[in-house]
mmCIF file of C-alpha atoms in Angstrom:
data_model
loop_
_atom_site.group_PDB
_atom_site.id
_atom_site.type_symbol
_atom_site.label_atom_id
_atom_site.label_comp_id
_atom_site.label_asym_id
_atom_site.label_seq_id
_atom_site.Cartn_x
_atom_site.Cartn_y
_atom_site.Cartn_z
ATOM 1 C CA UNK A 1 148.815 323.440 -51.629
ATOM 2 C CA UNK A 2 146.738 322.297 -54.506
ATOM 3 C CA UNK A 3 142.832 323.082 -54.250
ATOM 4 C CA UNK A 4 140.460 320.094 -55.826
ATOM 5 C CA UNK A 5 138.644 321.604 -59.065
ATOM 6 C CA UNK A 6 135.087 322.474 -58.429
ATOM 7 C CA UNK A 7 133.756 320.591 -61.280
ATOM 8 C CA UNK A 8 135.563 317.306 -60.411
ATOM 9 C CA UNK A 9 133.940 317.150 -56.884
ATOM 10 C CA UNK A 10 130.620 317.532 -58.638
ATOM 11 C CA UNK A 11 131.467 314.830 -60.895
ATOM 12 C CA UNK A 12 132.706 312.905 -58.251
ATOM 13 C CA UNK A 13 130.023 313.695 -56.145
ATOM 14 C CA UNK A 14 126.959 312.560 -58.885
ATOM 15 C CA UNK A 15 129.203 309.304 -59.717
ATOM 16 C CA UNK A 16 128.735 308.490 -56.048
ATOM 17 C CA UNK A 17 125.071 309.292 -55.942
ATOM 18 C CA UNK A 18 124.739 307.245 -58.930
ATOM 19 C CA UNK A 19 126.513 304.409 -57.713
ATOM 20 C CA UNK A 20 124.497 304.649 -54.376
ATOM 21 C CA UNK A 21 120.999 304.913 -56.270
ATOM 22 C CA UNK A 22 122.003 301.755 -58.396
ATOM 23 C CA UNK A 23 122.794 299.689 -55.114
ATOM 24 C CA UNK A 24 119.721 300.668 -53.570
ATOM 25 C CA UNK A 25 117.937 299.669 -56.779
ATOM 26 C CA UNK A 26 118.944 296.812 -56.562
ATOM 27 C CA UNK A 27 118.782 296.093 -53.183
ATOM 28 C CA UNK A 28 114.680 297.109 -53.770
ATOM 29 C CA UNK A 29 114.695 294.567 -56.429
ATOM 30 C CA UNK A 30 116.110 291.739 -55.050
ATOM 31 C CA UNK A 31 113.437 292.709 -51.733
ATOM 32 C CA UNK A 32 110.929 292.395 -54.253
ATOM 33 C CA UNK A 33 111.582 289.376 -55.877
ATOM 34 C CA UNK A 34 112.185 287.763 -52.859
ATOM 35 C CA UNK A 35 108.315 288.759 -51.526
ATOM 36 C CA UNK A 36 106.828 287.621 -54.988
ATOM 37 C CA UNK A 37 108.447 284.143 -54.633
ATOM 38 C CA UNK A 38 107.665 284.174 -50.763
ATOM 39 C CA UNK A 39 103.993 285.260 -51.598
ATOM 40 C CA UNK A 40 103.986 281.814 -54.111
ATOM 41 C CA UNK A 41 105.379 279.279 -51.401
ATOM 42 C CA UNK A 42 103.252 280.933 -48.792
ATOM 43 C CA UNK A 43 99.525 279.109 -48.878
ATOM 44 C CA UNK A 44 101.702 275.772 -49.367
ATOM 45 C CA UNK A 45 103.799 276.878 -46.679
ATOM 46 C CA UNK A 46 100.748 277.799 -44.422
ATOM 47 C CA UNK A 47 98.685 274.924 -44.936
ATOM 48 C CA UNK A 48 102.299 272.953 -44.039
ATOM 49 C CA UNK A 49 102.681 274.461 -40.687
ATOM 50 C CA UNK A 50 98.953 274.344 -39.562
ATOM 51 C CA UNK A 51 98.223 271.300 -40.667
ATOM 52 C CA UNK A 52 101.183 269.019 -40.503
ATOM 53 C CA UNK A 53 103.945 270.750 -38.719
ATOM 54 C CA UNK A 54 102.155 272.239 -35.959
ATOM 55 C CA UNK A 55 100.581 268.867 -34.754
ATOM 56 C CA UNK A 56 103.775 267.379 -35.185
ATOM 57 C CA UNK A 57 105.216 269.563 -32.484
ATOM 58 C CA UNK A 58 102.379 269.059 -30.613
ATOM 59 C CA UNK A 59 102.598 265.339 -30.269
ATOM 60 C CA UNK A 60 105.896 265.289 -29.254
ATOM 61 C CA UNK A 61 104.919 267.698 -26.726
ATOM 62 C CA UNK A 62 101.975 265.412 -25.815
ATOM 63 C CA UNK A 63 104.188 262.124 -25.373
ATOM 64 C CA UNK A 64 105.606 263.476 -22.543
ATOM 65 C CA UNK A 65 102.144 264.555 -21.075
ATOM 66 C CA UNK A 66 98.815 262.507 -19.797
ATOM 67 C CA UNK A 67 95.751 263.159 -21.192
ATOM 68 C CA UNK A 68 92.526 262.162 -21.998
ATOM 69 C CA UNK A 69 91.239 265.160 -24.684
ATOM 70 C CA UNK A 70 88.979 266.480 -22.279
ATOM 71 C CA UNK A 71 90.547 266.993 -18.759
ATOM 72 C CA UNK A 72 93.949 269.252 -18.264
ATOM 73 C CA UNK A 73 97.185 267.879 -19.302
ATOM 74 C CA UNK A 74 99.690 266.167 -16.859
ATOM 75 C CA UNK A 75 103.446 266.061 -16.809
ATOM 76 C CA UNK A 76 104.452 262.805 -17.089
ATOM 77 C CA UNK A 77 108.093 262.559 -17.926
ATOM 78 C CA UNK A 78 109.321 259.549 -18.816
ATOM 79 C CA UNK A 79 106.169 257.406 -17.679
ATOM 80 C CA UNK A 80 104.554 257.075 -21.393
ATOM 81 C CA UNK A 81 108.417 256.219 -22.353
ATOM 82 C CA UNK A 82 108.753 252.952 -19.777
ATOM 83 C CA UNK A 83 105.289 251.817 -19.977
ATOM 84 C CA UNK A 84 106.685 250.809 -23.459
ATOM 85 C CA UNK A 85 108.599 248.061 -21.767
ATOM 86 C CA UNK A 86 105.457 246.416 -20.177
ATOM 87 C CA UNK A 87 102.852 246.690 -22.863
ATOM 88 C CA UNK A 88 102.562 243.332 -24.193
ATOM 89 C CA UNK A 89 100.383 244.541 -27.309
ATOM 90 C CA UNK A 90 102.958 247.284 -28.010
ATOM 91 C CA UNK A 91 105.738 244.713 -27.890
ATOM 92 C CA UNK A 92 103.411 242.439 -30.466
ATOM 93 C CA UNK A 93 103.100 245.883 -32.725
ATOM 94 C CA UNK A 94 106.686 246.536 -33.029
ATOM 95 C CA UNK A 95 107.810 242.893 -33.913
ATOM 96 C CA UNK A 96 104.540 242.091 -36.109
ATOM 97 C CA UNK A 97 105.550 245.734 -38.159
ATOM 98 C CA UNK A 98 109.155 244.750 -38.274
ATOM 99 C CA UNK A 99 107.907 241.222 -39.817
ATOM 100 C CA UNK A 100 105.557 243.055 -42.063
ATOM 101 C CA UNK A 101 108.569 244.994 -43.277
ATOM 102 C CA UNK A 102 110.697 242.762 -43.695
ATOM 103 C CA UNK A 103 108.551 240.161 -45.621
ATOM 104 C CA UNK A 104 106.738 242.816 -47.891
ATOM 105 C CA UNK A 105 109.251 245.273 -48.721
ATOM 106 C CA UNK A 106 112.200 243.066 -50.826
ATOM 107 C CA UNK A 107 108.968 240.759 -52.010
ATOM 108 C CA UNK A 108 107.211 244.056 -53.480
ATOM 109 C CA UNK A 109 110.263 245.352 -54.916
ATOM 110 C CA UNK A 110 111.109 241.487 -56.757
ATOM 111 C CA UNK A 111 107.430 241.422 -58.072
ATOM 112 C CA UNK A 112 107.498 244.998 -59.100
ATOM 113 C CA UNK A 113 110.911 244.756 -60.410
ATOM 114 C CA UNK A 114 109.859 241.465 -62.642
ATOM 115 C CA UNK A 115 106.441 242.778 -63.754
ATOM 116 C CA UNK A 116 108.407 245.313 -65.091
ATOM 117 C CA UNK A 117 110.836 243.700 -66.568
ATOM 118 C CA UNK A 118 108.143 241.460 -68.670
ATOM 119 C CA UNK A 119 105.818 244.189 -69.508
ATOM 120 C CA UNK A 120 108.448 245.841 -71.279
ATOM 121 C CA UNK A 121 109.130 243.519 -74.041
ATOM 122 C CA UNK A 122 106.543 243.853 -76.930
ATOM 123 C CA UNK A 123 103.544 241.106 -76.136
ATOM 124 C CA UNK A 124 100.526 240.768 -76.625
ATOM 125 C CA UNK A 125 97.855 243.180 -74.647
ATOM 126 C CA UNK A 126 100.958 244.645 -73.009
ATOM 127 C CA UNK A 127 99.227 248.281 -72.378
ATOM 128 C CA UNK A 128 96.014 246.469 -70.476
ATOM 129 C CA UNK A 129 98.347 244.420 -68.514
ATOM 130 C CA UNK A 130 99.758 247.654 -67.372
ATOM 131 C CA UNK A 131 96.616 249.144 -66.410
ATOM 132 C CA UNK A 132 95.045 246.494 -64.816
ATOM 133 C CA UNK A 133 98.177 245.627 -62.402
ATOM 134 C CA UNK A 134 98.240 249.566 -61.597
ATOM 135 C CA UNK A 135 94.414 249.501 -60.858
ATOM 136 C CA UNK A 136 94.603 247.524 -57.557
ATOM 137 C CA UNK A 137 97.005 250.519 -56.440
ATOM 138 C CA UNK A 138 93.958 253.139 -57.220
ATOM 139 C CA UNK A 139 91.415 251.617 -56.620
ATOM 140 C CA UNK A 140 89.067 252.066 -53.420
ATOM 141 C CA UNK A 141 90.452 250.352 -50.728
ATOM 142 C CA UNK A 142 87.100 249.213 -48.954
ATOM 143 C CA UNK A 143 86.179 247.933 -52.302
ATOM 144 C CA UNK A 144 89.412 245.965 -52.844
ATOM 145 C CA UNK A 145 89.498 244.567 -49.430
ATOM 146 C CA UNK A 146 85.824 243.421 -49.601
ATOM 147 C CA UNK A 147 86.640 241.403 -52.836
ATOM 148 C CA UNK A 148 90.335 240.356 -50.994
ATOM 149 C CA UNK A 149 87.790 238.810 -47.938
ATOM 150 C CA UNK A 150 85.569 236.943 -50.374
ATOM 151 C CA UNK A 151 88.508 235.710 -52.032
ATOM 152 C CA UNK A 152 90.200 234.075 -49.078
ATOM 153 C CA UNK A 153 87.479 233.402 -47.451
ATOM 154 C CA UNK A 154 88.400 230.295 -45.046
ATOM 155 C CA UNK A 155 85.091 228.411 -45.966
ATOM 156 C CA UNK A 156 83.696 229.582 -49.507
ATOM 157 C CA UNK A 157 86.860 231.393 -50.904
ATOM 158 C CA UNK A 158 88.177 231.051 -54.759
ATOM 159 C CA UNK A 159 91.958 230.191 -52.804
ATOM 160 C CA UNK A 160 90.706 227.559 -50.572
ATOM 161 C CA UNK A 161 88.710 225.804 -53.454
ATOM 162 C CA UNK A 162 91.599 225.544 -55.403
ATOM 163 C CA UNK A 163 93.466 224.459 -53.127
ATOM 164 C CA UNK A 164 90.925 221.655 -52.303
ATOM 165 C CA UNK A 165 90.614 220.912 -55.704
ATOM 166 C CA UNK A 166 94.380 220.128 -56.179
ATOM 167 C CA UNK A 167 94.164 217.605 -53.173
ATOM 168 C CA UNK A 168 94.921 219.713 -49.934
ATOM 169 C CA UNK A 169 92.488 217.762 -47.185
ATOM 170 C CA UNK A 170 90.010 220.408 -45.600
ATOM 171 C CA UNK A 171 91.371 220.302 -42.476
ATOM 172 C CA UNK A 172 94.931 221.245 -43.868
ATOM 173 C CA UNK A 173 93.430 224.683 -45.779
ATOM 174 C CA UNK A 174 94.671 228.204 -44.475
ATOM 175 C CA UNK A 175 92.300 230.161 -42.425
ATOM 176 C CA UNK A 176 93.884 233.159 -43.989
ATOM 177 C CA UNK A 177 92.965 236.525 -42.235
ATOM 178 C CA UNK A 178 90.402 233.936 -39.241
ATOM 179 C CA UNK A 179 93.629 232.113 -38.477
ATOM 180 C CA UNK A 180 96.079 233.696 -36.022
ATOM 181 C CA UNK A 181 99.023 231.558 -37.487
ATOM 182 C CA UNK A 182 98.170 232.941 -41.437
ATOM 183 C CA UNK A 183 96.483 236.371 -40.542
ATOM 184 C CA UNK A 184 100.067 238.394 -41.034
ATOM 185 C CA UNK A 185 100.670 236.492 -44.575
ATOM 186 C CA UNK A 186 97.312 237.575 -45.334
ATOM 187 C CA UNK A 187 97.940 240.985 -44.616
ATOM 188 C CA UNK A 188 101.720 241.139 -46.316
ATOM 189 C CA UNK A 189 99.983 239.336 -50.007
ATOM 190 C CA UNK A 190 97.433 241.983 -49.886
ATOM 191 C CA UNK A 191 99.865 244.666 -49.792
ATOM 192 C CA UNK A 192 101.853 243.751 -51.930
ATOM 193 C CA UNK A 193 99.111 243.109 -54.639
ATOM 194 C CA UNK A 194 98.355 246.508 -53.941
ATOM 195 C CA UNK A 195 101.219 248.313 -54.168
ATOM 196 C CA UNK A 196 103.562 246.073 -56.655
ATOM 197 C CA UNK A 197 101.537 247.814 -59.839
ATOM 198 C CA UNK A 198 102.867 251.358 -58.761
ATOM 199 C CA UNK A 199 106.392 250.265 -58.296
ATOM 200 C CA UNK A 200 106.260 248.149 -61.586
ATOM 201 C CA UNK A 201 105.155 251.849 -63.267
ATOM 202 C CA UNK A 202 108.712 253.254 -61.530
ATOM 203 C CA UNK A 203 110.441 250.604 -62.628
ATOM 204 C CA UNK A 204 109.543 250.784 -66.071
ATOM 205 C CA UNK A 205 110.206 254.287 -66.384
ATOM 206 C CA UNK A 206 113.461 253.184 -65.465
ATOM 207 C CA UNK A 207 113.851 250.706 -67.978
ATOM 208 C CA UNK A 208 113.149 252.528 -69.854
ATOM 209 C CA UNK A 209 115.696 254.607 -69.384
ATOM 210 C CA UNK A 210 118.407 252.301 -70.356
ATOM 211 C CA UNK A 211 120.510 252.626 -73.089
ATOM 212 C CA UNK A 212 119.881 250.035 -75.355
ATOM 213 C CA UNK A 213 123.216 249.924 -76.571
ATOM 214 C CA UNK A 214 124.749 248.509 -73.337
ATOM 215 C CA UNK A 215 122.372 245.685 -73.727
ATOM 216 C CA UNK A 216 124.229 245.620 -77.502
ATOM 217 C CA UNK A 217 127.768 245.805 -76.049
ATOM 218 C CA UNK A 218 127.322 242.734 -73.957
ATOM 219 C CA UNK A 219 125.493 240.609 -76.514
ATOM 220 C CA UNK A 220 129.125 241.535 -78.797
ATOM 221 C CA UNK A 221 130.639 240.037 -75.372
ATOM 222 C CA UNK A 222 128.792 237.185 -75.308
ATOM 223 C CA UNK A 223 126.697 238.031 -72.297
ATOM 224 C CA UNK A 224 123.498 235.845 -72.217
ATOM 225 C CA UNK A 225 119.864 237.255 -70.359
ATOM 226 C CA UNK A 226 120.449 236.544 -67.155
ATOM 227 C CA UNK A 227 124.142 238.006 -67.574
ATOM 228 C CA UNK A 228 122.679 241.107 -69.017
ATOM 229 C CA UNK A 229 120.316 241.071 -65.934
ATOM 230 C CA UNK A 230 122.846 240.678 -63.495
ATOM 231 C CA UNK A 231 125.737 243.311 -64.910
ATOM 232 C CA UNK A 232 123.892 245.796 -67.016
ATOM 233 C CA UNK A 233 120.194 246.358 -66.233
ATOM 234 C CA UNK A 234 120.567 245.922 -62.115
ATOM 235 C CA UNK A 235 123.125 248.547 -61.929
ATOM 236 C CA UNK A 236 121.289 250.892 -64.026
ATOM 237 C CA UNK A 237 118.418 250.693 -61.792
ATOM 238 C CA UNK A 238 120.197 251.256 -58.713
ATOM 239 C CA UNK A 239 118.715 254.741 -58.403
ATOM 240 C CA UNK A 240 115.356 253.661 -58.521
ATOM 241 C CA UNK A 241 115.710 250.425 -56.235
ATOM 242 C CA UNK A 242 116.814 253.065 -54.088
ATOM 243 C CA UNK A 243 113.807 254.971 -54.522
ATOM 244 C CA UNK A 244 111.560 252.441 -54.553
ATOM 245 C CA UNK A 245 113.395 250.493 -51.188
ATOM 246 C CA UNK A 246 112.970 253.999 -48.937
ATOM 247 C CA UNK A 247 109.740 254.360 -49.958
ATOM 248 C CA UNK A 248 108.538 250.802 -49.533
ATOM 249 C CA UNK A 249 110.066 251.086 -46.112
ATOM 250 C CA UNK A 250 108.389 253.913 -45.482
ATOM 251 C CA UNK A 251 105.237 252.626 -46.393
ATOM 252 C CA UNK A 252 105.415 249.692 -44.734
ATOM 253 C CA UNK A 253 106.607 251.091 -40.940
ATOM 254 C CA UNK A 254 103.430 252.760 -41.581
ATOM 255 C CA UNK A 255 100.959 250.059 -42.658
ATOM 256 C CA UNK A 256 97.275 250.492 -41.146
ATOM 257 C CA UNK A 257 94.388 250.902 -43.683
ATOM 258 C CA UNK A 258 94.933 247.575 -45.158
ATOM 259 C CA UNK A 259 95.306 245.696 -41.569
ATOM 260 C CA UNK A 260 91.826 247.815 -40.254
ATOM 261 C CA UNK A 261 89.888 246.798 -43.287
ATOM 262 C CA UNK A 262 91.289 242.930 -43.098
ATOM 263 C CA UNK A 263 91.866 241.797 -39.690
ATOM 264 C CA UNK A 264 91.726 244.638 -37.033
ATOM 265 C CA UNK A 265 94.919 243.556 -35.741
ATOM 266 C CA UNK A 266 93.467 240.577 -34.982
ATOM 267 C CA UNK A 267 93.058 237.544 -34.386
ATOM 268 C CA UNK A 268 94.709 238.206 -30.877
ATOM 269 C CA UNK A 269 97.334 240.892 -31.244
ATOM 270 C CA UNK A 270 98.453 238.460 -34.603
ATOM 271 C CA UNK A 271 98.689 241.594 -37.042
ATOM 272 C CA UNK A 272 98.525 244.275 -34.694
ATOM 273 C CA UNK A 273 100.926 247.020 -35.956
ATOM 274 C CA UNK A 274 102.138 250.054 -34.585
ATOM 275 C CA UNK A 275 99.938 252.696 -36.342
ATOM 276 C CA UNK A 276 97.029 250.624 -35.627
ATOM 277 C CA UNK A 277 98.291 250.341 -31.892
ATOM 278 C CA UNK A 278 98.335 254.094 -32.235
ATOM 279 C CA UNK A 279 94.618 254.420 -33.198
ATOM 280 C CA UNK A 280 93.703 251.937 -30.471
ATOM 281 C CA UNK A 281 95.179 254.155 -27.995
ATOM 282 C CA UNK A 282 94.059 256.903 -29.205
ATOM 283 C CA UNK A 283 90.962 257.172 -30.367
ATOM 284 C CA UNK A 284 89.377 253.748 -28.271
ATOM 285 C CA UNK A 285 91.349 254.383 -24.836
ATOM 286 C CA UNK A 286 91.515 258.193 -25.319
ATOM 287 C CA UNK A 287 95.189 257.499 -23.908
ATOM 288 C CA UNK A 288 96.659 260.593 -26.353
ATOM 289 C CA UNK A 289 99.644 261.199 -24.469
ATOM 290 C CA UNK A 290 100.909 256.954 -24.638
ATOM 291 C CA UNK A 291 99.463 257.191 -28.314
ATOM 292 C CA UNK A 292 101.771 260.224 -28.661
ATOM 293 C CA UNK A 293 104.479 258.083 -27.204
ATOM 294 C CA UNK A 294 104.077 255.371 -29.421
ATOM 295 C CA UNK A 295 103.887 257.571 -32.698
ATOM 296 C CA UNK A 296 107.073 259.379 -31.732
ATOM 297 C CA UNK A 297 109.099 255.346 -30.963
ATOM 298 C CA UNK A 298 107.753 255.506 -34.575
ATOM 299 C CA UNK A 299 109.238 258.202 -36.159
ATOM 300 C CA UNK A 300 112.674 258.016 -34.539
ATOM 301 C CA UNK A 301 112.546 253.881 -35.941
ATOM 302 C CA UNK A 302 111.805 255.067 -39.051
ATOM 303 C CA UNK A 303 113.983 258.569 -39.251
ATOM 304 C CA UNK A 304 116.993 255.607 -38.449
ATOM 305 C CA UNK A 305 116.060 253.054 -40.842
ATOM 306 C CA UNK A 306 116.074 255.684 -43.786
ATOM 307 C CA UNK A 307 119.157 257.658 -42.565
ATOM 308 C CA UNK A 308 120.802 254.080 -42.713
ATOM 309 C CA UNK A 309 119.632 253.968 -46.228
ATOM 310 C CA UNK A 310 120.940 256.686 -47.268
ATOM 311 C CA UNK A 311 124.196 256.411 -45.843
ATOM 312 C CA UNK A 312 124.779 252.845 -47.104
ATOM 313 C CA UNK A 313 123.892 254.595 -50.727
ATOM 314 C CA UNK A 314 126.187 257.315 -50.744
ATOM 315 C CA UNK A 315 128.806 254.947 -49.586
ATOM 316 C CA UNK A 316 127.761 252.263 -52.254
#
């Protein structure tokens, strides 16, 4: 029988300890890099689940409940859910923001993309250009829809002038945002004068982004503009018409601000949308569990429309 040697246990036995001290080491240090980057995402993370998170639950906890803010909360089941069904003004919200959509996003993205596309060749006062089609985009919104008002104003506005001046008789000019048959195109060129500038600055940075020599390449071919257009600066901006197409769409499903300060979802229920719809029931008929209903229909239409998006992306 052979005994172990005294010494080699010991040796054995501190290799062990060492081996146990450096796992726990770094256990302790992995624990405590994991707090410190915890401790950074935390006030973000807070502020997250109090204010956004947290009344998200909450609403789609309320669409299944009645109440008015002040008296105890009902079950309702499914009754917020079929009401849908026979609300005439929520049936006018969902088609007008579906029209709204459909209209402003691909018309945005075209102006955008060609704004773009001209402000990046070297003319003249190409820099204040820039700025000032950007502005509308920062710019106060009461103030911009107060000036938007005056403009196409049905009796004394700059468009109706001009378009009396050029022959149109003056009981063939637009009642823009007083007329329930031009109140929606209204709304849509508003937005998109608003929002075009900050797409055009995406789609420059994209440009910009373009390897000139491509553009090189198919001049050697033979390619003319609109070729070049077509087969080299399109596809190198499908990322960002990506981008820009989600969050149009986005934006749009989501419209309000501009349709409250124009028309108030008037005349009729003309430009009624559903986020306005949502605000009417919410905060005029104190109706928070229908509003609740409403705002969920919303965010399931617009979960599907992006998840479409991005599907028909990763298979493009």
């Amino acid at each position: 029988m052979t005994l172990a040697h005294p010494a080699l246990s010991d040796n054995q036995t501190d290799v062990d300890r060492k081996r146990k001290v450096r796992v726990v080491s770094k256990r302790r240090r992995r624990v405590e890099n994991a707090l410190i980057a915890y401790s950074f995402i935390a006030p973000n993370f807070l502020g997250f689940a109090v204010f956004t998170l947290g009344p998200i639950l909450f609403a789609f906890a309320l669409a299944f409940m009645h109440w008015d803010g002040s008296n105890p909360m009902t079950f309702a089941g499914l009754d917020n859910f079929w009401r849908l069904f026979q609300d005439k003004s929520f049936l006018d919200a969902f088609w007008n923001t579906i029209v709204y959509t459909v209209v402003s996003v691909p018309a945005t993205l075209i102006c955008a993309l060609g704004l773009a596309i001209l402000l990046n060749q070297k003319i003249f006062g190409r820099d204040f250009f820039r700025t000032a089609l950007f502005f509308p985009y920062v710019a106060s919104l009461v103030a911009v829809a107060v000036v938007w008002n005056m403009i196409f104003n049905p009796d004394m506005g700059l468009v109706n002038m001009v378009l009396y001046t050029i022959g149109i008789a003056p009981e063939n000019l637009p009642g823009w945002a007083a007329d329930r048959h031009w109140a929606m195109v209204t709304v849509i060129l508003f937005g998109i004068w608003k929002s075009m500038g900050y797409y055009m600055v995406i789609y420059l940075a994209g440009l910009q982004g373009i390897n000139s020599e491509l553009y090189e390449a198919a001049g050697l071919d033979g390619a003319n503009a609109w070729q070049k257009f077509i087969h080299v600066t399109v596809p190198q901006l499908a990322p960002t018409t990506f981008f820009v197409t989600v969050m149009l769409t986005i934006q749009s499903f989501k419209v309000f601000d501009q349709v409250y300060m124009i028309t108030q979802g008037g005349p009729g229920t003309s430009t009624l949308v559903l986020v306005y719809h949502i605000y009417n029931e919410a905060f005029i008929s104190w109706d928070l569990g229908y509003s609740s209903m409403i705002a969920l229909v919303l965010f399931l239409l617009v979960l599907t429309v992006t998840v479409i998006q991005f599907r028909r992306q990763r298979e493009d």
